[in-house]
Amino acid sequence: MKIFVVNAGSSSLKYQLIDMDNEQVLAKGLCERIGVSGGISHKAADGRSYSAETPMPTHSEAFAAVVYALTKSDAAVIGSFDEISAIGHRIVQGGSIFPESCLIDPDVLDKIEQLGALAPLHNPAHVLAIRACIKTFGEKIPQVAVFDTSFHQTMPPKAYMYPLPYEYYEKYGVRKYGAHGTSHRFVSDRVAAIEGKPKKDIKIITCHLGNGCSITAIKDGVCVDTSMGFTPLDGFMMGTRTGTMDPSALTYIAEKENLSPADINRICNKESGMLGISGVSNDNRDVTAAAKAGNRRAQLAVDMQRYEILKFIGSYIAAMNGVDSIVFTGGIGENDPELRKEVCGNLGFIGVAVDDEKNALRGREVKISTDDSRVNVYVIPTNEELVIARDTLEIISKK
Ligand code: ADP
């Protein structure tokens, strides 16, 4: 059975076709510049590839290009789209409405659209993509929504509430929702599988460190706290985002520079973090290289981010009254041994010990803690698409 996984943004569309009989990716690709010009790059698992510039005024033309790539191009992997059993969509914001993945029907689609108020950059794009799928593939093919926020819906109110006047929660749903839930779920499930224990018996801290970064505390098998909040701006310093900081610094700057809320949003989301501090790049590779070459601001950016990661881990150890396993994932978490060494080096007080040789391994699942470390530390490459495909398969199998 083949599942088509879609991760749609407002001007981009990432996809994978997964054969669920063996959970192998048959092909993956990316459409870019939707609404502006249009282009597709597509790769089959056997190495064949196809790319084209083709007008994509809307997501519908992008899906038409994907169908061509999958069925007719030099890198085609199926004869027709009829071979695909269902479509799974990554949805960024499910609010308090969606504690788990579900089949998309008109009511679910309406709710995803309404939640656009909480994720204006993402949910409206997901809705466009779902509608374009209905137009391109018809009403019959089941579509499933898998929410980045669902995994965090188990947080207790003391973790998800902001200490603002209560009316803003009641009127506007202002609270912590978290993000990257699909990734945190995947890697924490892997910990349980690797250790051969029920997840409920392991206190886990999962660190998803990529362009966006979040850390989650998992106790009794469920998420009890996470660093991202009302939006993915919360938490700690990322590629271009501030993470948590004193809001009065922002109102002060806004007054000084005569900035609007939209300006502040842009500055905090797109111009801050590693980029804002280093002035070099938002990309961890560039910033760490500049730091090594002696750039002081790049070094400061690196030091700030690692310090904040450490503080979040420390606070979650306290919140859970201990930790059994720590996971690093995401582009940085999977590929930056120095960051892992520095962060773990400061956790010696709870008996964390990392093996330098194992820590130097790249691109695969590995336990990097020593055999006598009191806490297991892992690098686990994340696979959000596989979780989406698995949920999709499970939901359509129940139909
Ligand atoms: P996204 O959040 O956009 O999915 P990724 O998870 O792909 O991002 O992570 C991107 C980040 O991973 C970038 O900052 C990049 O520099 C970092 N990264 C990727 N490869 C390496 C590497 N070999 N060493 C250090 N950092 C890396």
CSV table of C-alpha atoms and ligand atoms in Angstrom, one decimal:
chain,number,residue,atom,x,y,z
A,1,MET,CA,0.0,0.0,0.0
A,2,LYS,CA,1.4,3.4,-1.0
A,3,ILE,CA,0.9,6.6,1.0
A,4,PHE,CA,1.6,10.1,-0.4
A,5,VAL,CA,2.9,12.5,2.3
A,6,VAL,CA,2.5,16.2,1.8
A,7,ASN,CA,4.1,19.1,3.7
A,8,ALA,CA,2.7,22.2,2.1
A,9,GLY,CA,3.8,25.8,2.8
A,10,SER,CA,2.4,28.9,1.1
A,11,SER,CA,4.9,28.9,-1.7
A,12,SER,CA,6.4,25.4,-1.4
A,13,LEU,CA,5.3,21.8,-1.3
A,14,LYS,CA,7.4,18.9,-0.1
A,15,TYR,CA,6.3,15.4,-0.7
A,16,GLN,CA,7.2,11.7,-0.3
A,17,LEU,CA,5.7,8.6,-1.7
A,18,ILE,CA,6.1,5.8,0.8
A,19,ASP,CA,5.5,2.1,0.3
A,20,MET,CA,4.0,1.0,3.6
A,21,ASP,CA,4.6,-2.7,2.9
A,22,ASN,CA,8.2,-2.1,3.8
A,23,GLU,CA,8.1,1.6,4.9
A,24,GLN,CA,10.5,2.5,2.1
A,25,VAL,CA,10.5,5.9,0.4
A,26,LEU,CA,9.9,5.4,-3.3
A,27,ALA,CA,10.4,9.0,-4.3
A,28,LYS,CA,10.5,12.4,-2.8
A,29,GLY,CA,10.5,16.0,-4.1
A,30,LEU,CA,9.9,19.6,-3.7
A,31,CYS,CA,7.9,22.2,-5.6
A,32,GLU,CA,9.0,25.8,-5.0
A,33,ARG,CA,8.0,29.3,-5.9
A,34,ILE,CA,4.3,28.4,-6.1
A,35,GLY,CA,2.3,31.6,-6.8
A,36,VAL,CA,5.4,33.3,-8.2
A,37,SER,CA,6.9,31.2,-11.0
A,38,GLY,CA,7.2,27.5,-10.2
A,39,GLY,CA,9.7,24.6,-10.2
A,40,ILE,CA,9.9,21.0,-9.2
A,41,SER,CA,12.8,18.8,-8.2
A,42,HIS,CA,12.0,15.1,-7.8
A,43,LYS,CA,14.1,12.1,-6.9
A,44,ALA,CA,13.3,8.4,-7.1
A,45,ALA,CA,14.8,6.1,-4.5
A,46,ASP,CA,17.0,4.4,-7.2
A,47,GLY,CA,18.8,7.7,-7.9
A,48,ARG,CA,16.9,8.8,-11.0
A,49,SER,CA,15.9,12.4,-10.8
A,50,TYR,CA,13.7,14.9,-12.7
A,51,SER,CA,13.5,18.7,-12.4
A,52,ALA,CA,11.6,21.3,-14.4
A,53,GLU,CA,10.6,24.9,-14.3
A,54,THR,CA,6.9,25.0,-14.9
A,55,PRO,CA,4.3,27.7,-14.1
A,56,MET,CA,2.6,27.1,-10.7
A,57,PRO,CA,0.1,29.9,-10.1
A,58,THR,CA,-1.6,27.7,-7.4
A,59,HIS,CA,-1.0,24.5,-5.5
A,60,SER,CA,-3.2,22.7,-8.1
A,61,GLU,CA,-0.5,23.1,-10.8
A,62,ALA,CA,2.1,22.0,-8.3
A,63,PHE,CA,0.2,18.8,-7.7
A,64,ALA,CA,-0.2,18.3,-11.4
A,65,ALA,CA,3.6,18.6,-11.8
A,66,VAL,CA,4.1,16.1,-8.9
A,67,VAL,CA,1.7,13.6,-10.7
A,68,TYR,CA,3.7,14.0,-13.9
A,69,ALA,CA,7.0,13.4,-12.0
A,70,LEU,CA,5.6,10.3,-10.2
A,71,THR,CA,3.9,8.7,-13.2
A,72,LYS,CA,5.4,9.9,-16.4
A,73,SER,CA,8.8,11.6,-16.0
A,74,ASP,CA,12.2,9.8,-16.4
A,75,ALA,CA,12.1,9.3,-12.6
A,76,ALA,CA,8.6,7.9,-12.5
A,77,VAL,CA,7.9,5.3,-9.8
A,78,ILE,CA,4.3,4.4,-10.4
A,79,GLY,CA,2.0,3.9,-13.4
A,80,SER,CA,-0.8,6.0,-12.1
A,81,PHE,CA,-1.9,8.0,-9.1
A,82,ASP,CA,-4.7,5.3,-8.6
A,83,GLU,CA,-2.0,3.2,-7.0
A,84,ILE,CA,-1.9,5.6,-4.1
A,85,SER,CA,-4.2,4.6,-1.2
A,86,ALA,CA,-4.3,7.9,0.8
A,87,ILE,CA,-2.7,11.3,1.3
A,88,GLY,CA,-1.3,12.3,4.7
A,89,HIS,CA,-0.9,16.1,5.4
A,90,ARG,CA,1.4,17.7,7.9
A,91,ILE,CA,-0.6,20.4,9.6
A,92,VAL,CA,1.2,22.8,11.8
A,93,GLN,CA,-1.5,24.0,14.2
A,94,GLY,CA,-4.3,21.8,15.6
A,95,GLY,CA,-5.0,24.0,18.6
A,96,SER,CA,-6.8,22.3,21.4
A,97,ILE,CA,-9.2,20.8,18.9
A,98,PHE,CA,-7.1,18.0,17.6
A,99,PRO,CA,-5.3,15.8,20.2
A,100,GLU,CA,-4.6,13.2,17.4
A,101,SER,CA,-4.5,12.7,13.7
A,102,CYS,CA,-7.8,12.4,11.9
A,103,LEU,CA,-9.5,11.8,8.5
A,104,ILE,CA,-10.1,15.1,6.7
A,105,ASP,CA,-13.8,15.8,6.1
A,106,PRO,CA,-15.4,19.2,5.4
A,107,ASP,CA,-15.8,19.9,9.1
A,108,VAL,CA,-12.2,19.1,9.9
A,109,LEU,CA,-11.1,21.3,6.9
A,110,ASP,CA,-13.2,24.2,8.3
A,111,LYS,CA,-11.6,23.8,11.7
A,112,ILE,CA,-8.0,23.7,10.2
A,113,GLU,CA,-8.9,26.9,8.4
A,114,GLN,CA,-10.3,28.6,11.5
A,115,LEU,CA,-7.0,27.6,13.4
A,116,GLY,CA,-5.2,29.8,10.8
A,117,ALA,CA,-5.7,32.6,13.3
A,118,LEU,CA,-3.1,30.8,15.4
A,119,ALA,CA,-0.8,29.9,12.5
A,120,PRO,CA,-1.2,32.5,9.8
A,121,LEU,CA,1.9,31.4,7.9
A,122,HIS,CA,1.0,27.7,7.8
A,123,ASN,CA,-2.6,26.6,8.2
A,124,PRO,CA,-4.0,28.6,5.3
A,125,ALA,CA,-1.4,27.0,3.1
A,126,HIS,CA,-2.4,23.5,4.3
A,127,VAL,CA,-6.0,24.3,3.5
A,128,LEU,CA,-5.0,25.4,0.0
A,129,ALA,CA,-3.1,22.2,-0.5
A,130,ILE,CA,-5.9,19.9,0.8
A,131,ARG,CA,-8.4,21.7,-1.5
A,132,ALA,CA,-5.9,21.4,-4.4
A,133,CYS,CA,-5.6,17.6,-3.7
A,134,ILE,CA,-9.4,17.3,-3.8
A,135,LYS,CA,-9.4,19.1,-7.2
A,136,THR,CA,-6.5,17.1,-8.6
A,137,PHE,CA,-7.2,13.6,-7.2
A,138,GLY,CA,-10.9,13.7,-6.6
A,139,GLU,CA,-13.1,13.3,-3.5
A,140,LYS,CA,-12.6,9.5,-3.2
A,141,ILE,CA,-9.0,9.4,-2.1
A,142,PRO,CA,-8.9,9.6,1.7
A,143,GLN,CA,-6.9,12.5,3.2
A,144,VAL,CA,-5.5,12.5,6.7
A,145,ALA,CA,-4.4,15.4,8.9
A,146,VAL,CA,-1.4,14.9,11.2
A,147,PHE,CA,-0.8,17.8,13.5
A,148,ASP,CA,2.5,19.1,14.8
A,149,THR,CA,0.7,20.1,18.0
A,150,SER,CA,-1.1,16.9,18.9
A,151,PHE,CA,1.7,15.3,20.8
A,152,HIS,CA,1.8,18.3,23.2
A,153,GLN,CA,-1.9,18.2,24.0
A,154,THR,CA,-1.2,16.1,27.1
A,155,MET,CA,0.6,19.0,28.8
A,156,PRO,CA,-1.1,20.0,32.1
A,157,PRO,CA,-2.5,23.5,32.4
A,158,LYS,CA,0.4,24.6,34.7
A,159,ALA,CA,2.8,23.9,31.8
A,160,TYR,CA,0.7,25.3,28.9
A,161,MET,CA,-0.8,28.5,30.4
A,162,TYR,CA,0.9,31.9,30.2
A,163,PRO,CA,0.7,34.1,33.3
A,164,LEU,CA,-1.4,36.7,31.4
A,165,PRO,CA,-4.9,37.9,32.4
A,166,TYR,CA,-7.0,34.7,32.0
A,167,GLU,CA,-9.4,36.4,29.7
A,168,TYR,CA,-6.9,36.3,26.8
A,169,TYR,CA,-6.8,32.5,27.1
A,170,GLU,CA,-10.7,32.4,27.1
A,171,LYS,CA,-11.2,34.9,24.3
A,172,TYR,CA,-8.3,34.1,22.0
A,173,GLY,CA,-6.9,30.7,23.0
A,174,VAL,CA,-3.6,32.3,24.0
A,175,ARG,CA,-1.6,29.4,25.5
A,176,LYS,CA,1.3,27.1,24.7
A,177,TYR,CA,0.6,24.6,21.9
A,178,GLY,CA,4.1,23.5,21.0
A,179,ALA,CA,5.4,22.3,17.7
A,180,HIS,CA,7.6,19.6,16.1
A,181,GLY,CA,5.3,17.1,18.0
A,182,THR,CA,5.6,14.5,15.2
A,183,SER,CA,9.4,14.5,15.5
A,184,HIS,CA,9.4,14.4,19.3
A,185,ARG,CA,6.9,11.5,19.1
A,186,PHE,CA,9.0,9.6,16.6
A,187,VAL,CA,12.3,9.8,18.5
A,188,SER,CA,10.7,9.1,21.9
A,189,ASP,CA,9.0,6.0,20.4
A,190,ARG,CA,12.4,4.9,19.1
A,191,VAL,CA,13.9,5.3,22.6
A,192,ALA,CA,11.3,2.9,24.0
A,193,ALA,CA,11.9,0.5,21.1
A,194,ILE,CA,15.7,0.6,21.5
A,195,GLU,CA,15.5,0.1,25.2
A,196,GLY,CA,12.9,-2.6,24.9
A,197,LYS,CA,10.8,-0.9,27.7
A,198,PRO,CA,7.3,0.6,27.7
A,199,LYS,CA,7.6,4.4,27.0
A,200,LYS,CA,5.7,5.1,30.2
A,201,ASP,CA,8.6,3.7,32.2
A,202,ILE,CA,11.2,6.1,30.7
A,203,LYS,CA,11.7,9.8,31.5
A,204,ILE,CA,12.8,11.2,28.2
A,205,ILE,CA,14.1,14.6,27.0
A,206,THR,CA,14.0,15.1,23.3
A,207,CYS,CA,16.0,17.9,21.7
A,208,HIS,CA,14.9,18.7,18.1
A,209,LEU,CA,17.5,21.1,16.9
A,210,GLY,CA,17.2,22.4,13.3
A,211,ASN,CA,16.5,25.8,11.9
A,212,GLY,CA,13.6,25.7,14.3
A,213,CYS,CA,14.5,24.2,17.7
A,214,SER,CA,12.4,22.7,20.5
A,215,ILE,CA,12.9,20.5,23.5
A,216,THR,CA,10.3,18.3,25.1
A,217,ALA,CA,9.9,16.6,28.4
A,218,ILE,CA,8.2,13.2,28.2
A,219,LYS,CA,7.0,11.4,31.4
A,220,ASP,CA,4.6,8.5,31.9
A,221,GLY,CA,4.7,8.1,28.2
A,222,VAL,CA,3.3,11.5,27.3
A,223,CYS,CA,4.6,15.1,26.7
A,224,VAL,CA,4.5,17.1,30.0
A,225,ASP,CA,6.2,20.2,28.7
A,226,THR,CA,7.8,21.7,25.6
A,227,SER,CA,9.8,24.8,24.8
A,228,MET,CA,7.8,26.1,21.8
A,229,GLY,CA,4.7,27.9,22.8
A,230,PHE,CA,1.7,29.8,21.3
A,231,THR,CA,3.9,29.9,18.1
A,232,PRO,CA,7.2,28.4,17.2
A,233,LEU,CA,8.9,31.6,18.3
A,234,ASP,CA,8.9,30.5,21.9
A,235,GLY,CA,11.6,28.5,23.6
A,236,PHE,CA,15.3,29.2,23.0
A,237,MET,CA,17.5,30.9,20.4
A,238,MET,CA,17.1,29.4,16.9
A,239,GLY,CA,18.5,30.1,13.3
A,240,THR,CA,16.5,33.4,13.0
A,241,ARG,CA,14.2,33.3,16.0
A,242,THR,CA,14.7,34.8,19.5
A,243,GLY,CA,13.0,32.2,21.7
A,244,THR,CA,11.8,33.4,25.0
A,245,MET,CA,12.8,36.9,26.1
A,246,ASP,CA,11.6,39.8,28.1
A,247,PRO,CA,8.7,41.3,26.2
A,248,SER,CA,9.3,44.7,27.6
A,249,ALA,CA,12.6,44.8,25.7
A,250,LEU,CA,10.5,44.5,22.5
A,251,THR,CA,8.0,47.2,23.5
A,252,TYR,CA,11.0,49.5,24.4
A,253,ILE,CA,12.6,48.9,20.9
A,254,ALA,CA,9.2,49.4,19.2
A,255,GLU,CA,8.7,52.8,20.9
A,256,LYS,CA,12.3,53.9,20.1
A,257,GLU,CA,12.2,52.8,16.5
A,258,ASN,CA,8.5,53.4,15.9
A,259,LEU,CA,7.8,49.8,15.0
A,260,SER,CA,4.5,48.1,14.5
A,261,PRO,CA,3.5,44.6,15.9
A,262,ALA,CA,4.1,43.2,12.4
A,263,ASP,CA,7.7,44.7,12.4
A,264,ILE,CA,8.4,43.1,15.8
A,265,ASN,CA,7.0,39.8,14.6
A,266,ARG,CA,9.3,40.0,11.6
A,267,ILE,CA,12.4,41.0,13.6
A,268,CYS,CA,11.8,38.3,16.2
A,269,ASN,CA,11.0,35.5,13.7
A,270,LYS,CA,13.3,36.3,10.8
A,271,GLU,CA,16.2,38.6,11.8
A,272,SER,CA,17.1,37.4,15.2
A,273,GLY,CA,18.6,34.2,16.8
A,274,MET,CA,22.0,32.9,15.4
A,275,LEU,CA,21.6,35.3,12.4
A,276,GLY,CA,20.9,38.4,14.5
A,277,ILE,CA,23.7,37.8,17.0
A,278,SER,CA,26.4,36.6,14.6
A,279,GLY,CA,25.5,38.8,11.6
A,280,VAL,CA,27.0,35.9,9.6
A,281,SER,CA,24.1,33.4,8.9
A,282,ASN,CA,21.2,31.6,10.3
A,283,ASP,CA,22.9,28.3,9.3
A,284,ASN,CA,24.7,26.5,12.1
A,285,ARG,CA,27.4,25.3,9.8
A,286,ASP,CA,28.3,28.8,8.7
A,287,VAL,CA,28.1,30.2,12.2
A,288,THR,CA,30.3,27.5,13.8
A,289,ALA,CA,32.8,27.8,11.0
A,290,ALA,CA,33.0,31.6,11.5
A,291,ALA,CA,33.3,31.1,15.3
A,292,LYS,CA,36.3,28.7,14.7
A,293,ALA,CA,37.8,31.3,12.4
A,294,GLY,CA,37.8,33.7,15.3
A,295,ASN,CA,34.6,35.7,14.6
A,296,ARG,CA,33.6,36.9,18.2
A,297,ARG,CA,29.9,37.4,17.5
A,298,ALA,CA,29.6,34.0,15.8
A,299,GLN,CA,31.2,32.5,18.9
A,300,LEU,CA,28.8,34.4,21.1
A,301,ALA,CA,25.8,33.1,19.0
A,302,VAL,CA,27.1,29.5,19.4
A,303,ASP,CA,27.7,30.0,23.2
A,304,MET,CA,24.3,31.5,23.7
A,305,GLN,CA,22.4,28.7,21.9
A,306,ARG,CA,24.2,25.9,23.7
A,307,TYR,CA,23.8,27.6,27.1
A,308,GLU,CA,20.0,27.9,26.5
A,309,ILE,CA,19.7,24.3,25.3
A,310,LEU,CA,21.5,23.2,28.5
A,311,LYS,CA,19.1,25.4,30.7
A,312,PHE,CA,16.0,23.8,29.1
A,313,ILE,CA,17.3,20.3,29.6
A,314,GLY,CA,18.2,21.2,33.2
A,315,SER,CA,14.7,22.7,33.8
A,316,TYR,CA,13.0,19.6,32.4
A,317,ILE,CA,15.2,17.3,34.5
A,318,ALA,CA,13.8,19.2,37.5
A,319,ALA,CA,10.3,19.2,36.2
A,320,MET,CA,10.3,15.4,35.8
A,321,ASN,CA,12.3,14.7,39.0
A,322,GLY,CA,15.0,13.1,36.8
A,323,VAL,CA,15.7,11.8,33.3
A,324,ASP,CA,16.6,8.4,31.9
A,325,SER,CA,17.2,9.2,28.3
A,326,ILE,CA,18.1,12.3,26.3
A,327,VAL,CA,17.8,12.4,22.5
A,328,PHE,CA,19.3,14.8,19.9
A,329,THR,CA,17.7,15.1,16.5
A,330,GLY,CA,17.1,17.6,13.7
A,331,GLY,CA,19.8,18.9,11.4
A,332,ILE,CA,22.0,20.3,14.2
A,333,GLY,CA,21.1,17.6,16.8
A,334,GLU,CA,22.1,14.9,14.4
A,335,ASN,CA,25.2,16.5,12.9
A,336,ASP,CA,26.9,18.7,15.5
A,337,PRO,CA,29.0,16.5,17.8
A,338,GLU,CA,30.6,19.5,19.4
A,339,LEU,CA,27.3,21.0,20.5
A,340,ARG,CA,26.3,17.6,22.0
A,341,LYS,CA,29.6,17.2,23.8
A,342,GLU,CA,29.4,20.7,25.3
A,343,VAL,CA,25.8,20.4,26.4
A,344,CYS,CA,26.3,16.9,27.8
A,345,GLY,CA,29.6,17.9,29.4
A,346,ASN,CA,27.6,20.2,31.7
A,347,LEU,CA,25.3,17.3,32.7
A,348,GLY,CA,28.0,15.4,34.5
A,349,PHE,CA,26.3,16.3,37.8
A,350,ILE,CA,23.5,13.8,37.0
A,351,GLY,CA,25.9,11.2,35.7
A,352,VAL,CA,25.8,11.9,32.0
A,353,ALA,CA,28.9,10.6,30.2
A,354,VAL,CA,29.4,10.7,26.5
A,355,ASP,CA,31.7,8.5,24.5
A,356,ASP,CA,33.7,10.7,22.1
A,357,GLU,CA,34.1,8.1,19.4
A,358,LYS,CA,30.4,7.2,19.3
A,359,ASN,CA,29.6,10.9,19.4
A,360,ALA,CA,31.7,11.5,16.3
A,361,LEU,CA,29.6,9.1,14.2
A,362,ARG,CA,27.2,10.7,11.8
A,363,GLY,CA,23.9,10.2,10.0
A,364,ARG,CA,22.6,7.2,11.9
A,365,GLU,CA,20.9,6.1,15.0
A,366,VAL,CA,23.5,5.7,17.8
A,367,LYS,CA,23.8,5.7,21.6
A,368,ILE,CA,26.5,8.2,22.3
A,369,SER,CA,26.6,7.8,26.1
A,370,THR,CA,29.2,5.5,27.7
A,371,ASP,CA,28.1,2.1,29.1
A,372,ASP,CA,28.4,3.4,32.6
A,373,SER,CA,26.6,6.7,32.0
A,374,ARG,CA,23.6,7.0,34.4
A,375,VAL,CA,21.6,8.6,31.6
A,376,ASN,CA,21.3,7.1,28.0
A,377,VAL,CA,22.1,9.7,25.4
A,378,TYR,CA,21.1,9.1,21.8
A,379,VAL,CA,21.3,10.6,18.3
A,380,ILE,CA,18.2,9.5,16.5
A,381,PRO,CA,17.6,10.9,12.9
A,382,THR,CA,14.0,12.0,12.9
A,383,ASN,CA,11.4,10.9,10.3
A,384,GLU,CA,8.3,13.0,10.5
A,385,GLU,CA,7.1,11.8,7.0
A,386,LEU,CA,7.1,8.2,8.2
A,387,VAL,CA,5.0,9.1,11.3
A,388,ILE,CA,2.5,10.9,9.0
A,389,ALA,CA,2.4,7.9,6.6
A,390,ARG,CA,1.9,5.5,9.6
A,391,ASP,CA,-0.9,7.5,11.1
A,392,THR,CA,-2.5,7.8,7.6
A,393,LEU,CA,-2.4,4.1,7.1
A,394,GLU,CA,-3.8,3.4,10.6
A,395,ILE,CA,-6.7,5.8,10.1
A,396,ILE,CA,-7.7,4.5,6.7
A,397,SER,CA,-7.4,0.9,7.9
A,398,LYS,CA,-10.1,1.7,10.5
A,399,LYS,CA,-12.5,3.1,8.0
B,1,ADP,P1,14.6,22.5,9.4
B,1,ADP,O1,14.3,23.0,10.8
B,1,ADP,O2,14.5,23.6,8.4
B,1,ADP,O3,14.0,21.2,9.1
B,1,ADP,P2,17.1,21.0,9.6
B,1,ADP,O4,16.6,20.0,10.6
B,1,ADP,O5,17.4,20.5,8.3
B,1,ADP,O6,16.2,22.3,9.5
B,1,ADP,O7,18.4,21.7,10.2
B,1,ADP,C1,19.1,22.7,9.6
B,1,ADP,C2,20.3,23.0,10.5
B,1,ADP,O8,21.1,21.9,10.6
B,1,ADP,C3,21.1,24.1,9.9
B,1,ADP,O9,21.4,25.1,10.9
B,1,ADP,C4,22.4,23.4,9.5
B,1,ADP,O10,23.5,24.2,9.6
B,1,ADP,C5,22.5,22.3,10.5
B,1,ADP,N1,23.3,21.3,10.0
B,1,ADP,C6,23.1,20.4,9.0
B,1,ADP,N2,24.2,19.7,8.7
B,1,ADP,C7,25.2,20.0,9.7
B,1,ADP,C8,26.5,19.6,10.0
B,1,ADP,N3,27.1,18.6,9.3
B,1,ADP,N4,27.1,20.2,11.0
B,1,ADP,C9,26.5,21.1,11.7
B,1,ADP,N5,25.3,21.6,11.5
B,1,ADP,C10,24.6,21.0,10.5
